[in-house]
PDB file of C-alpha atoms in Angstrom:
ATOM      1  CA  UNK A1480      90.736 110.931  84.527  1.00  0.00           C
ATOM      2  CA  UNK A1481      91.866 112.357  88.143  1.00  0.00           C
ATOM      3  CA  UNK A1482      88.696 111.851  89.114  1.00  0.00           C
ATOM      4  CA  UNK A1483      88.327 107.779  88.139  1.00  0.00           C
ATOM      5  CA  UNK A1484      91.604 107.551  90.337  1.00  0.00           C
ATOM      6  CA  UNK A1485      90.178 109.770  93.384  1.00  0.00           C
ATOM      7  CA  UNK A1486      86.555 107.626  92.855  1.00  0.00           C
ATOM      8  CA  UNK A1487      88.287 104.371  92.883  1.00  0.00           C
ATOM      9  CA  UNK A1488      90.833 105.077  95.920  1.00  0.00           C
ATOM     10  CA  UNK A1489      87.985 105.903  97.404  1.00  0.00           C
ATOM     11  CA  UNK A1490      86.268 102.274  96.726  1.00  0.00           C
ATOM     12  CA  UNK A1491      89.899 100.540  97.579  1.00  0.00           C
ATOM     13  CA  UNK A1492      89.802 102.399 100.966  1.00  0.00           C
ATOM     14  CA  UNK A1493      86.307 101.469 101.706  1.00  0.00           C
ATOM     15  CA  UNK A1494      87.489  97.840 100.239  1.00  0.00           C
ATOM     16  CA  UNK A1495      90.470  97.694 102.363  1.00  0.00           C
ATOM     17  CA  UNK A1496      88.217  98.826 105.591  1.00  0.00           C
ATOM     18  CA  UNK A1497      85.620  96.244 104.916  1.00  0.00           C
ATOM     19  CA  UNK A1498      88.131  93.611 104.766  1.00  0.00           C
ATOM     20  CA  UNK A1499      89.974  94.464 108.031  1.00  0.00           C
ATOM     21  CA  UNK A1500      86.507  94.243 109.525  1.00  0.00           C
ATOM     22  CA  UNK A1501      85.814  91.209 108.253  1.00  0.00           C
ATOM     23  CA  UNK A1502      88.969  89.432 109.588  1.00  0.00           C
ATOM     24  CA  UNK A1503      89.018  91.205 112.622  1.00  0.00           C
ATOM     25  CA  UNK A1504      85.594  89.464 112.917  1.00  0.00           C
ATOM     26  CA  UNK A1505      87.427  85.874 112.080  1.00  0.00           C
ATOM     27  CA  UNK A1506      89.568  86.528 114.632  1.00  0.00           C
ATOM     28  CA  UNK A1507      87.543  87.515 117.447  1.00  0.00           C
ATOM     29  CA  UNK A1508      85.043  84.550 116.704  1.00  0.00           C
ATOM     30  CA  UNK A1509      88.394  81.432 116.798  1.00  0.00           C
ATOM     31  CA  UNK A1510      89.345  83.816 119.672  1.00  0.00           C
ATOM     32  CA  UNK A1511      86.378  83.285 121.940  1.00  0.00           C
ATOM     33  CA  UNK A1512      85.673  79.516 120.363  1.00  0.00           C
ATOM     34  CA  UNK A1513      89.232  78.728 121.518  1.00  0.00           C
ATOM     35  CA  UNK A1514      88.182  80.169 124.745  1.00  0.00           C
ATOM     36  CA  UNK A1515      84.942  78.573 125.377  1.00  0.00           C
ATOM     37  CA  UNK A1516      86.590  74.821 124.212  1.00  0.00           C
ATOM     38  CA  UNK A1517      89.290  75.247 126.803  1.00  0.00           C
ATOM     39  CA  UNK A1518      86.416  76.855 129.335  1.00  0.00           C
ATOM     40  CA  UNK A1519      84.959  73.547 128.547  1.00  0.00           C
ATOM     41  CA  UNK A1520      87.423  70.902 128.804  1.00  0.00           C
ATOM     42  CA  UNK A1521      88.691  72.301 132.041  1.00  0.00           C
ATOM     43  CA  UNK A1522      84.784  71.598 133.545  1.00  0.00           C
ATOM     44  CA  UNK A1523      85.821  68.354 132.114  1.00  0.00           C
ATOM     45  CA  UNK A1524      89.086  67.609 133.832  1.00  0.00           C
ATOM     46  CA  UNK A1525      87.518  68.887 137.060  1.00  0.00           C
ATOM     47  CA  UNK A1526      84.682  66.688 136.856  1.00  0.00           C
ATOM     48  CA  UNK A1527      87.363  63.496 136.346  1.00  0.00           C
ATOM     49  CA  UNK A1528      89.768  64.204 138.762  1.00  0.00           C
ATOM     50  CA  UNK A1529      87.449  65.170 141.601  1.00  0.00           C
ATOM     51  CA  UNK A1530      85.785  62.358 143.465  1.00  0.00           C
ATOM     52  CA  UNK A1531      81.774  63.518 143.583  1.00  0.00           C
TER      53      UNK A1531
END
């Protein structure tokens, strides 16, 4: 029996780990979409405003 609960805190741990991964992941791809849309409407903006 002690060692079913020691195996599966073992597979919550590596559970738990995956899942920060995986939304650390999340995060860091909105991060650098967020990014790359402002990035993209500021090229934007300039292009308007400034007389070519």
């Amino acid at each position: 029996m002690t060692d079913d609960i020691g195996r599966l805190n073992g597979q919550l741990d590596t559970y738990k780990t995956g899942m920060r991964w995986v939304v650390q992941l999340a995060f860091a791809l909105l991060i650098s979409a967020t990014v790359a849309l402002i990035i993209d409407a500021a090229a934007f903006l300039v292009k308007l405003l400034l007389p070519s």
